[in-house]
């Protein structure tokens, strides 16, 4: 059992709650599901818990390796293979009439394809072929911001980002779809972002310091998407740019907790930043859900030295595939039977089985490939992708 098993357990729990939320209408019926949804949004609870864990883990992973080149190679091979498999499965089920595909696939093909390739579809006004894809938009923005701050030696400023985003969401009248209000805007923005993302990631993969610093500046521009285009899809997942910005702040709150734990920032400034985020999130994302997320993470953190339940750790290990593939499994289960109990049984067996298979045959081989990739020690080659040479360590918030 690794020292980070508690984070796997939290991820596993988050994935299960999201899956149960999506199963709920088929088992309980739409009216009961909506009643529960209005009382407590289990789906948002699971997603925000995912975001908080990602905010804790991603900067830790980047700084442990100290290499932006290795970070991006690892991230791309970590998230894209399973994502592509899930997209192909969704398209196949859509072609078979088992899963409804977004109309934009045919009416706005360029924007839709560009949005899916970048994983930024939800912030580009494009509906994903699978509902859970929307959260990956926030993950990608967070990767870009984290890498950009790291490259410029400002990666210890997570508290400022967490609190700052919350304050901006509270006091600034943010437009909801400035870059995606029309078909033409969505097409132009999606293509521009695709070109920018390819350029940024390619620059990081070269490992050259000057090029990477330029890439970092471009990557930091990703903050504009949730700030001014947070509800371009008009979906409940991002009802406004205010909510989108607040969700990004929650991710940075996870980073603040990590830095406080490792004494990279003081307890007082960390507490102030976390209080600001908690208050803002409670207002914009729902107090019950936010308090439940904070409480769940606090319990996991307090018990981090204990051995978590093995089943939760395993669910955490397969959580990415479970998160991506449970909706296609649900579509098949509903098609096979209309009886709630049968649907629940088929869904449980199918979701866990496909999650295991996706992790075993897609995720793990891709991660093994990432570890085998030859990575030159760039600090000795006059380029620079390591913390010690990108800039001094900043003991700031």
XYZ file of C-alpha atoms in Angstrom, residues 114-365:
252
model
C -11.094 20.564 -32.511
C -12.827 20.693 -29.145
C -12.530 16.952 -28.631
C -8.892 16.832 -29.726
C -7.959 19.514 -27.195
C -10.225 18.064 -24.478
C -11.424 21.641 -23.990
C -14.798 21.058 -25.613
C -16.928 22.246 -22.701
C -15.104 25.581 -22.582
C -15.250 25.970 -26.365
C -19.006 25.690 -26.705
C -18.896 22.068 -27.881
C -20.867 19.252 -26.278
C -18.862 16.088 -25.693
C -19.833 12.735 -27.180
C -19.930 11.522 -23.567
C -21.298 13.640 -20.731
C -18.334 13.078 -18.379
C -15.947 14.607 -20.927
C -16.855 18.110 -19.719
C -14.664 17.797 -16.608
C -11.588 17.065 -18.721
C -11.771 20.642 -20.006
C -10.992 21.863 -16.504
C -8.259 19.278 -16.051
C -6.554 20.466 -19.239
C -6.778 24.133 -18.237
C -5.300 23.235 -14.855
C -2.411 21.347 -16.501
C -1.641 24.357 -18.681
C -1.745 26.793 -15.778
C 0.281 24.566 -13.462
C 2.943 23.985 -16.109
C 3.062 27.672 -16.988
C 3.520 28.742 -13.377
C 6.188 26.075 -12.898
C 8.109 27.194 -15.980
C 8.186 30.791 -14.770
C 9.124 29.797 -11.210
C 5.808 30.961 -9.773
C 4.424 27.536 -8.917
C 4.295 28.359 -5.203
C 1.696 31.065 -5.824
C -1.203 28.621 -5.664
C -2.854 30.453 -2.780
C -3.030 33.645 -4.803
C -4.572 31.761 -7.712
C -7.109 29.952 -5.519
C -8.248 33.065 -3.689
C -7.822 35.346 -6.705
C -10.043 33.276 -8.973
C -12.692 33.169 -6.262
C -12.583 36.941 -5.793
C -12.781 37.518 -9.552
C -15.789 35.205 -9.747
C -17.441 37.157 -6.941
C -16.847 40.759 -7.991
C -16.425 40.811 -11.779
C -19.345 40.556 -14.203
C -17.908 37.714 -16.266
C -19.356 37.051 -19.738
C -20.586 33.493 -20.182
C -19.847 32.911 -23.863
C -17.675 35.754 -25.128
C -15.718 33.397 -27.406
C -18.443 30.912 -28.258
C -21.756 32.677 -28.619
C -22.165 31.946 -32.332
C -21.289 29.136 -34.724
C -18.579 31.246 -36.332
C -17.056 32.226 -32.995
C -16.972 28.624 -31.849
C -15.240 27.500 -35.025
C -12.584 30.226 -34.894
C -11.964 29.829 -31.162
C -11.766 26.038 -31.312
C -9.272 26.037 -34.188
C -7.188 28.793 -32.572
C -7.079 26.920 -29.269
C -6.164 23.683 -31.053
C -3.227 25.377 -32.786
C -2.164 27.033 -29.521
C -2.346 23.788 -27.545
C -0.347 21.850 -30.131
C 2.264 24.598 -30.139
C 2.453 24.788 -26.340
C 2.768 21.049 -25.791
C 5.255 20.618 -28.653
C 7.373 23.424 -27.212
C 7.392 21.775 -23.800
C 8.376 18.443 -25.333
C 11.434 20.002 -26.977
C 12.790 20.777 -23.539
C 14.455 24.014 -24.630
C 14.212 26.707 -21.973
C 13.472 29.746 -24.135
C 10.863 27.882 -26.160
C 9.281 26.458 -23.015
C 9.017 29.897 -21.435
C 7.121 31.144 -24.476
C 4.926 28.041 -24.291
C 4.274 28.753 -20.635
C 3.048 32.247 -21.456
C 0.706 30.788 -24.065
C -0.486 28.117 -21.669
C -1.356 30.677 -19.018
C -3.781 32.205 -21.511
C -5.943 29.125 -20.922
C -7.294 30.878 -17.831
C -9.359 33.023 -20.204
C -11.598 30.102 -21.151
C -13.371 29.596 -17.813
C -13.251 33.345 -17.141
C -15.081 34.490 -20.279
C -16.415 31.327 -21.935
C -17.430 29.174 -18.988
C -20.957 28.489 -20.161
C -20.510 28.353 -23.898
C -22.341 25.023 -24.083
C -25.274 26.279 -22.027
C -25.161 23.073 -20.013
C -25.998 22.742 -16.328
C -22.420 21.587 -15.721
C -21.210 25.127 -16.262
C -24.206 27.381 -15.723
C -21.991 30.457 -15.868
C -18.398 31.613 -16.157
C -18.627 32.368 -12.446
C -19.197 28.681 -11.700
C -16.487 27.639 -14.157
C -13.968 29.986 -12.546
C -14.950 28.779 -9.094
C -14.405 25.148 -10.079
C -10.900 26.021 -11.241
C -10.330 27.740 -7.888
C -11.279 24.483 -6.152
C -8.482 22.733 -8.039
C -5.971 25.318 -6.860
C -7.299 24.818 -3.331
C -6.049 21.235 -3.574
C -2.610 22.610 -4.433
C -2.732 24.926 -1.415
C -3.409 21.935 0.848
C -0.437 20.080 -0.638
C 1.871 23.051 -0.145
C 0.679 23.632 3.396
C 1.238 19.970 4.247
C 4.807 20.152 2.942
C 5.469 23.523 4.622
C 5.962 25.355 1.361
C 3.494 28.013 2.472
C 2.483 29.125 5.945
C -0.600 27.848 7.703
C -2.148 31.304 8.051
C -2.018 32.342 4.367
C -3.113 28.834 3.397
C -6.039 29.014 5.801
C -7.054 32.411 4.413
C -6.919 31.161 0.811
C -8.877 28.000 1.642
C -11.499 29.969 3.570
C -11.994 32.325 0.625
C -12.373 29.404 -1.798
C -14.721 27.530 0.539
C -16.950 30.570 0.945
C -17.015 31.335 -2.769
C -17.659 27.728 -3.720
C -20.478 27.475 -1.189
C -22.169 30.497 -2.761
C -21.691 29.534 -6.408
C -21.647 25.724 -6.318
C -23.953 24.940 -3.408
C -23.174 24.937 0.339
C -24.247 21.352 1.044
C -22.156 19.904 -1.779
C -19.104 22.038 -1.004
C -19.177 21.243 2.710
C -19.558 17.541 1.913
C -16.559 17.676 -0.433
C -14.466 19.535 2.138
C -15.494 17.081 4.845
C -14.729 14.044 2.701
C -11.285 15.334 1.780
C -10.603 16.284 5.407
C -11.453 12.766 6.580
C -9.209 11.247 3.913
C -6.403 13.632 4.824
C -6.759 12.918 8.557
C -6.621 9.169 7.902
C -3.813 9.373 5.342
C -1.467 7.371 7.562
C -4.019 4.580 7.927
C -4.624 1.754 5.475
C -7.756 2.632 3.469
C -10.214 -0.062 2.348
C -8.623 -2.092 -0.444
C -11.760 -1.870 -2.573
C -11.607 1.940 -2.573
C -7.916 1.878 -3.467
C -8.653 -0.469 -6.372
C -11.536 1.723 -7.503
C -9.149 4.657 -7.390
C -6.667 2.836 -9.594
C -9.340 2.168 -12.227
C -11.242 5.418 -11.589
C -10.304 7.100 -14.869
C -11.597 4.242 -17.009
C -14.619 3.880 -14.734
C -15.382 7.566 -15.098
C -15.032 7.531 -18.889
C -16.796 4.258 -19.673
C -19.697 4.010 -17.242
C -22.067 6.041 -19.436
C -21.682 3.724 -22.480
C -22.217 0.758 -20.150
C -25.379 2.393 -18.815
C -26.667 2.964 -22.349
C -26.258 -0.732 -23.143
C -27.818 -1.821 -19.839
C -30.891 0.348 -20.413
C -31.226 -1.048 -23.940
C -31.013 -4.656 -22.714
C -33.627 -4.343 -19.975
C -36.206 -1.891 -18.746
C -36.310 -3.337 -15.239
C -34.499 -1.182 -12.666
C -32.950 -4.077 -10.750
C -31.609 -5.734 -13.902
C -30.278 -2.396 -15.141
C -28.493 -1.826 -11.827
C -26.924 -5.296 -11.858
C -25.849 -5.082 -15.497
C -24.498 -1.594 -14.947
C -22.488 -2.545 -11.866
C -20.935 -5.611 -13.475
C -20.348 -3.889 -16.797
C -18.925 -0.671 -15.361
C -16.490 -2.485 -13.072
C -15.521 -4.938 -15.818
C -14.862 -2.286 -18.440
C -13.012 -0.146 -15.880
C -10.715 -3.066 -15.084
C -10.183 -3.833 -18.775
C -9.553 -0.193 -19.653
C -7.024 0.155 -16.862
C -5.331 -3.164 -17.578
C -5.136 -3.017 -21.363
C -5.127 0.709 -22.148
C -3.978 2.821 -19.213
C -1.222 0.629 -17.806
C 0.533 -0.060 -21.140
